[in-house]
Amino acid sequence: MARFTGDANPYGGGDPYADHRTADFPFTRYANLADRQLGAGVIAANDEFFAQRENLLLPGRAEFDPERFGHKGKIMDGWETRRRRGSSARRPWPTADDHDWALVRLGAPGVVRGIVVDTAHFRGNHPQAVSVEGASMTGSPSPEQLLADDTKWTTLVPRTEVGGHAANGFAVDVEQRITHVRVNQHPDGGIARLRVYGEVVPDPRWLSVLGTFDVVALENGGQVEDASNRFYSPATNTIRPGRSHTMDEGWETRRRRDQGHDWIRYQLVARSEIRAIEIDTACLKGNAAGWASVSVRDGSDGEWTQAVPRTRLQPDTNHRFVLTSPAVATHARVDIFPDGGISRLRLFGALTEDGAARLAARHQELGG
């Protein structure tokens, strides 16, 4: 895993990302559990003097305007605290334990597989080191409850030196269901973006009360296993909450110049009986897929069977299909012909008895 330390060079003009240090992190194939669209939020911070804590979770990369100043100083697109000081003129330096923190509620509880702490544009004012902790809480705890002495925090990222103007990535190997994270910067400074990648672990009691629900939705524990093409946008977009409001909120492939077609393969939250399917092309007007089919299989080695045969799609339209009989499945695949995109796939159904039992067992195993 790449590691970045030290200051970056002062901004010298031109593209501010030209010298941004980054790397390919394998764990970014998982969903971002700290996505605002999932319901994530930065619920508290001990200090946000120069830049607001909410910036940590903004979608997209941080932007930099070299001429933008306010009455407190340089306005940064991130979370930035004031400079820490020591206790006296004799000891003007912060202690080794001094640090700033922010509490983040994940949009969906889950097992964290990796974290990116991006210090983009914080070149000489980034923290020297960061650490990240996770907690598993029931309900909707207040900041005071999260900060209480009896709250158990588990180290996800130990205190580690980081670099300025860099995407600092950390693989996480903690098999625990996490609902909240606390990001610490030692001793102070600025962080542009925080991303928490992992697998959603839903509450089985909630799903059992719902009865019929979207068994492939990201917030319910569905996930994308693979896709033929992610040129313009990630395949995970197709199982995010709500409808697309812009074209880039869906999934779009590059234009094919061969006789092939594109596809996405999904893993459902657990073994389910699917009764209805939606394929939405919202906001895809001149680049929607021409046709689509949906197939399912029961088990990783099961045979694929068609639930929705190849069907003509209309641009910017939600297409609904009621199945004549429930399709029992653990996996699904949408094939689009020949290329283009869809914005959402919805598979409405209910967990089978054994699917519900396995989900409950995993939830308990992970501390839920």
Coordinates of C-alpha atoms in Angstrom, one line a residue:
M1 CA 0.0 0.0 0.0
A2 CA 1.4 3.4 -1.0
R3 CA 2.3 5.7 1.9
F4 CA 2.8 9.5 1.6
T5 CA 4.5 11.7 4.2
G6 CA 5.7 15.3 4.5
D7 CA 4.6 18.5 3.0
A8 CA 3.8 19.0 -0.7
N9 CA 5.4 21.8 -2.7
P10 CA 3.6 25.2 -2.5
Y11 CA 1.0 25.8 -5.2
G12 CA 2.9 27.2 -8.2
G13 CA 0.0 27.8 -10.6
G14 CA -1.8 25.8 -13.2
D15 CA -3.6 22.5 -12.5
P16 CA -3.5 22.1 -8.7
Y17 CA -3.9 18.3 -9.1
A18 CA -0.8 18.0 -11.3
D19 CA 1.3 17.1 -8.2
H20 CA -1.4 15.4 -6.1
R21 CA -0.1 12.2 -4.8
T22 CA -2.3 9.1 -5.1
A23 CA -2.4 5.4 -5.8
D24 CA -4.8 2.7 -6.9
F25 CA -6.4 1.2 -3.7
P26 CA -8.0 -2.2 -4.3
F27 CA -10.6 -1.6 -1.6
T28 CA -12.2 1.2 -3.5
R29 CA -14.2 -1.5 -5.4
Y30 CA -16.5 -1.5 -2.4
A31 CA -19.2 1.0 -1.8
N32 CA -18.5 4.3 0.1
L33 CA -20.3 3.8 3.4
A34 CA -19.8 7.5 4.2
D35 CA -21.8 8.6 1.2
R36 CA -24.2 11.5 1.9
Q37 CA -26.7 9.9 -0.5
L38 CA -26.9 6.9 1.8
G39 CA -27.5 9.1 4.8
A40 CA -24.0 9.7 6.1
G41 CA -23.2 12.9 8.0
V42 CA -20.4 14.5 10.0
I43 CA -22.3 15.0 13.3
A44 CA -19.7 16.7 15.4
A45 CA -16.1 18.0 15.5
N46 CA -14.1 19.6 18.3
D47 CA -12.9 22.4 16.0
E48 CA -13.7 23.7 12.5
F49 CA -12.2 27.2 12.7
F50 CA -11.0 27.5 9.1
A51 CA -13.3 25.1 7.2
Q52 CA -16.4 23.2 8.0
R53 CA -16.5 19.6 8.9
E54 CA -19.4 18.9 6.5
N55 CA -16.9 19.3 3.6
L56 CA -15.4 15.9 4.4
L57 CA -18.2 14.0 2.8
L58 CA -18.9 16.2 -0.2
P59 CA -19.1 14.2 -3.5
G60 CA -16.3 14.6 -6.0
R61 CA -12.8 15.8 -5.4
A62 CA -12.0 18.9 -3.5
E63 CA -11.6 22.2 -5.4
F64 CA -9.0 24.8 -5.0
D65 CA -9.3 28.6 -5.6
P66 CA -6.0 30.3 -4.9
E67 CA -7.6 33.8 -4.6
R68 CA -10.5 32.9 -2.3
F69 CA -10.0 34.3 1.2
G70 CA -12.4 35.1 4.0
H71 CA -12.3 37.0 7.2
K72 CA -10.6 34.0 8.9
G73 CA -8.1 33.4 6.2
K74 CA -7.8 31.1 3.2
I75 CA -11.1 29.4 2.4
M76 CA -10.5 25.6 1.9
D77 CA -12.7 22.9 0.5
G78 CA -12.3 20.5 3.4
W79 CA -12.2 20.4 7.2
E80 CA -9.5 22.6 8.8
T81 CA -8.9 23.3 12.4
R82 CA -6.9 26.1 14.0
R83 CA -3.2 25.7 15.0
R84 CA -2.8 24.0 18.4
R85 CA -0.5 25.7 21.0
G86 CA 1.2 24.4 24.1
S87 CA 0.4 25.4 27.7
S88 CA 3.0 28.2 28.2
A89 CA 5.8 30.2 26.7
R90 CA 8.2 27.6 28.0
R91 CA 6.2 24.8 26.3
P92 CA 4.6 26.4 23.2
W93 CA 4.3 23.1 21.4
P94 CA 1.2 20.8 21.5
T95 CA 1.7 17.6 23.5
A96 CA 2.0 14.2 21.8
D97 CA -1.6 13.4 22.8
D98 CA -3.2 16.6 21.5
H99 CA -5.4 16.1 18.5
D100 CA -8.6 17.2 16.7
W101 CA -11.5 14.9 15.9
A102 CA -14.7 14.6 13.9
L103 CA -17.5 12.1 14.3
V104 CA -19.0 10.6 11.2
R105 CA -22.3 8.6 11.1
L106 CA -22.0 6.1 8.2
G107 CA -24.9 6.1 5.7
A108 CA -25.2 2.4 6.0
P109 CA -23.6 0.2 8.7
G110 CA -21.1 -2.3 7.5
V111 CA -17.7 -4.0 7.6
V112 CA -15.0 -1.4 6.7
R113 CA -12.5 -2.7 4.1
G114 CA -10.5 0.5 3.5
I115 CA -10.3 4.2 4.2
V116 CA -9.0 7.2 2.2
V117 CA -8.0 10.3 4.1
D118 CA -7.4 12.8 1.3
T119 CA -5.4 16.0 2.1
A120 CA -5.8 17.5 -1.3
H121 CA -4.7 21.2 -1.4
F122 CA -3.5 21.0 2.2
R123 CA 0.2 21.3 1.3
G124 CA 1.8 22.6 4.5
N125 CA -1.2 22.7 6.8
H126 CA -2.2 19.0 6.8
P127 CA -2.0 16.8 10.0
Q128 CA 1.2 15.1 10.7
A129 CA -0.6 11.9 11.4
V130 CA -4.2 10.5 11.4
S131 CA -6.0 7.7 13.1
V132 CA -9.5 6.3 12.6
E133 CA -11.7 4.4 15.1
G134 CA -15.0 2.7 14.6
A135 CA -18.0 2.0 16.9
S136 CA -21.2 -0.1 16.6
M137 CA -24.2 1.7 18.1
T138 CA -27.9 1.0 18.1
G139 CA -30.5 3.6 17.2
S140 CA -29.5 7.2 16.5
P141 CA -26.9 8.1 19.2
S142 CA -26.1 11.8 20.0
P143 CA -22.5 13.1 19.9
E144 CA -22.6 13.1 23.7
Q145 CA -23.5 9.4 23.7
L146 CA -20.7 8.6 21.2
L147 CA -18.2 10.5 23.3
A148 CA -19.3 8.9 26.6
D149 CA -16.7 6.9 28.5
D150 CA -18.5 3.6 28.1
T151 CA -18.6 3.8 24.3
K152 CA -16.4 1.1 22.8
W153 CA -14.2 2.3 20.0
T154 CA -12.2 -0.1 17.8
T155 CA -9.0 1.0 16.0
L156 CA -9.5 0.8 12.3
V157 CA -6.4 2.8 11.3
P158 CA -3.7 3.2 13.9
R159 CA -1.9 6.6 14.3
T160 CA 0.0 6.9 11.0
E161 CA 2.0 9.7 9.4
V162 CA 0.4 11.1 6.3
G163 CA 1.4 13.4 3.5
G164 CA 0.1 16.8 2.4
H165 CA -1.8 17.1 -0.9
A166 CA -2.2 13.3 -1.1
A167 CA -4.8 10.6 -1.0
N168 CA -3.7 8.6 2.0
G169 CA -5.2 5.1 1.7
F170 CA -5.4 2.5 4.5
A171 CA -6.6 -1.1 4.1
V172 CA -8.7 -2.2 7.1
D173 CA -8.9 -5.8 8.5
V174 CA -11.5 -5.6 11.3
E175 CA -14.4 -8.0 11.0
Q176 CA -17.0 -5.9 12.9
R177 CA -20.2 -4.1 11.9
I178 CA -19.4 -0.4 12.2
T179 CA -22.1 2.4 12.4
H180 CA -19.9 5.4 13.3
V181 CA -16.2 6.4 12.7
R182 CA -14.1 9.0 14.5
V183 CA -11.3 10.5 12.4
N184 CA -8.5 12.1 14.4
Q185 CA -5.8 14.4 13.1
H186 CA -2.6 14.7 15.1
P187 CA -2.2 17.4 16.3
D188 CA -4.2 19.6 14.0
G189 CA -4.6 20.7 10.4
G190 CA -6.8 20.0 7.4
I191 CA -8.4 17.1 5.6
A192 CA -10.2 17.6 2.3
R193 CA -12.2 14.4 1.9
L194 CA -12.9 11.2 3.9
R195 CA -14.1 8.0 2.2
V196 CA -15.0 4.8 4.1
Y197 CA -15.2 1.8 1.8
G198 CA -16.9 -1.5 2.8
E199 CA -19.7 -4.0 2.7
V200 CA -23.1 -3.0 4.0
V201 CA -24.5 -5.2 6.8
P202 CA -28.2 -4.4 7.3
D203 CA -30.3 -5.0 10.4
P204 CA -32.2 -8.2 9.7
R205 CA -35.0 -7.2 12.1
W206 CA -35.7 -4.1 10.0
L207 CA -35.8 -6.1 6.7
S208 CA -38.1 -8.7 8.2
V209 CA -40.6 -5.9 9.2
L210 CA -40.4 -4.4 5.7
G211 CA -41.4 -7.8 4.2
T212 CA -41.1 -6.9 0.5
F213 CA -38.1 -4.6 -0.3
D214 CA -35.4 -4.1 -2.9
V215 CA -33.1 -7.1 -2.3
V216 CA -30.2 -5.7 -4.4
A217 CA -30.3 -2.1 -3.0
L218 CA -27.0 -0.9 -1.6
E219 CA -28.5 0.3 1.7
N220 CA -30.1 -3.1 2.2
G221 CA -26.8 -5.0 1.7
G222 CA -26.7 -5.7 -2.1
Q223 CA -23.4 -5.2 -3.9
V224 CA -21.9 -5.2 -7.3
E225 CA -19.6 -8.1 -7.9
D226 CA -18.3 -7.1 -11.3
A227 CA -19.1 -5.2 -14.5
S228 CA -17.9 -5.3 -18.1
N229 CA -17.2 -1.6 -18.3
R230 CA -16.9 1.4 -15.9
F231 CA -15.6 4.0 -18.3
Y232 CA -17.9 6.9 -17.4
S233 CA -19.3 6.0 -14.0
P234 CA -19.2 3.2 -11.5
A235 CA -21.6 0.3 -11.7
T236 CA -22.5 0.7 -8.0
N237 CA -24.5 3.8 -9.0
T238 CA -27.2 1.4 -10.2
I239 CA -28.1 0.3 -6.7
R240 CA -27.8 3.6 -4.9
P241 CA -30.9 5.2 -3.2
G242 CA -33.4 7.3 -5.1
R243 CA -33.6 8.1 -8.8
S244 CA -30.8 9.8 -10.8
H245 CA -31.1 13.5 -11.0
T246 CA -28.2 13.9 -13.5
M247 CA -26.7 11.6 -16.2
D248 CA -23.5 10.9 -14.2
E249 CA -25.6 9.5 -11.2
G250 CA -26.2 6.3 -13.3
W251 CA -24.0 3.8 -15.1
E252 CA -22.7 4.5 -18.6
T253 CA -20.3 2.5 -20.7
R254 CA -18.0 3.6 -23.5
R255 CA -19.3 3.2 -27.1
R256 CA -18.8 -0.3 -28.4
R257 CA -17.2 -0.8 -31.8
D258 CA -17.6 -4.6 -31.8
Q259 CA -20.5 -7.1 -31.7
G260 CA -20.4 -7.6 -27.9
H261 CA -22.5 -6.2 -25.1
D262 CA -22.1 -4.8 -21.5
W263 CA -23.3 -6.2 -18.2
I264 CA -23.2 -5.9 -14.4
R265 CA -23.3 -8.8 -12.0
Y266 CA -24.8 -8.4 -8.5
Q267 CA -24.9 -10.3 -5.2
L268 CA -28.2 -9.9 -3.4
V269 CA -28.5 -9.1 0.3
A270 CA -29.3 -12.8 0.9
R271 CA -31.2 -15.6 -0.8
S272 CA -34.5 -14.1 -1.9
E273 CA -37.7 -14.5 -3.8
I274 CA -37.9 -11.8 -6.5
R275 CA -41.4 -10.8 -7.6
A276 CA -40.9 -7.5 -9.5
I277 CA -38.1 -5.7 -11.3
E278 CA -37.5 -2.1 -12.3
I279 CA -34.9 -0.9 -14.9
D280 CA -34.6 2.9 -14.9
T281 CA -32.9 5.0 -17.6
A282 CA -33.6 8.3 -15.9
C283 CA -31.5 11.2 -17.3
L284 CA -30.0 8.9 -20.0
K285 CA -31.6 10.4 -23.1
G286 CA -29.2 9.9 -26.1
N287 CA -27.1 7.2 -24.4
A288 CA -29.5 4.8 -22.7
A289 CA -29.0 1.1 -23.5
G290 CA -31.1 0.0 -26.5
W291 CA -32.2 -3.3 -24.9
A292 CA -31.8 -5.0 -21.6
S293 CA -32.4 -8.4 -19.9
V294 CA -32.2 -9.6 -16.3
S295 CA -31.0 -13.0 -15.3
V296 CA -30.8 -14.6 -11.9
R297 CA -29.1 -17.6 -10.3
D298 CA -29.4 -19.5 -7.0
G299 CA -26.0 -20.0 -5.5
S300 CA -22.5 -19.0 -6.8
D301 CA -22.4 -22.1 -9.1
G302 CA -26.1 -22.1 -10.1
E303 CA -27.3 -21.8 -13.7
W304 CA -28.4 -18.4 -15.0
T305 CA -32.0 -18.2 -15.9
Q306 CA -33.8 -15.2 -17.5
A307 CA -36.2 -13.3 -15.3
V308 CA -36.8 -10.5 -17.9
P309 CA -36.0 -11.4 -21.5
R310 CA -34.2 -8.9 -23.8
T311 CA -36.6 -5.9 -23.9
R312 CA -36.5 -2.6 -25.7
L313 CA -35.7 0.3 -23.4
Q314 CA -36.9 3.9 -23.7
P315 CA -34.7 6.9 -22.8
D316 CA -35.3 8.6 -19.5
T317 CA -37.9 6.1 -18.5
N318 CA -38.6 3.7 -15.6
H319 CA -39.5 0.3 -16.9
R320 CA -41.5 -2.1 -14.6
F321 CA -41.9 -5.8 -14.8
V322 CA -44.1 -8.1 -12.7
L323 CA -42.9 -11.7 -12.7
T324 CA -45.4 -14.4 -13.3
S325 CA -43.8 -16.5 -10.5
P326 CA -41.2 -15.6 -7.9
A327 CA -37.6 -16.1 -8.9
V328 CA -35.4 -17.5 -6.1
A329 CA -31.9 -16.2 -6.3
T330 CA -28.7 -15.1 -4.6
H331 CA -27.2 -13.3 -7.6
A332 CA -28.5 -11.3 -10.5
R333 CA -27.1 -9.9 -13.8
V334 CA -28.3 -7.2 -16.0
D335 CA -27.2 -7.3 -19.6
I336 CA -27.5 -4.2 -21.9
F337 CA -27.3 -4.3 -25.7
P338 CA -25.1 -3.2 -27.2
D339 CA -23.8 -0.5 -24.8
G340 CA -24.9 2.8 -23.2
G341 CA -26.3 2.8 -19.7
I342 CA -29.0 2.4 -17.1
S343 CA -29.5 4.6 -14.0
R344 CA -31.0 2.1 -11.5
L345 CA -31.9 -1.6 -11.2
R346 CA -34.5 -2.6 -8.5
L347 CA -35.3 -6.2 -7.6
F348 CA -38.3 -6.3 -5.3
G349 CA -38.9 -9.4 -3.2
A350 CA -38.5 -11.0 0.2
L351 CA -35.9 -13.1 1.9
T352 CA -36.3 -16.8 1.9
E353 CA -36.4 -18.5 5.3
D354 CA -32.8 -19.8 4.9
G355 CA -31.7 -16.4 3.5
A356 CA -33.1 -14.6 6.5
A357 CA -31.4 -17.1 8.9
R358 CA -28.0 -16.6 7.2
L359 CA -28.3 -12.8 7.3
A360 CA -29.3 -12.9 11.0
A361 CA -26.3 -15.2 11.8
R362 CA -23.8 -12.9 10.0
H363 CA -25.3 -9.8 11.7
Q364 CA -24.8 -11.4 15.1
E365 CA -21.3 -12.7 14.2
L366 CA -20.2 -9.1 13.3
G367 CA -21.4 -7.7 16.6
G368 CA -24.7 -6.3 15.5

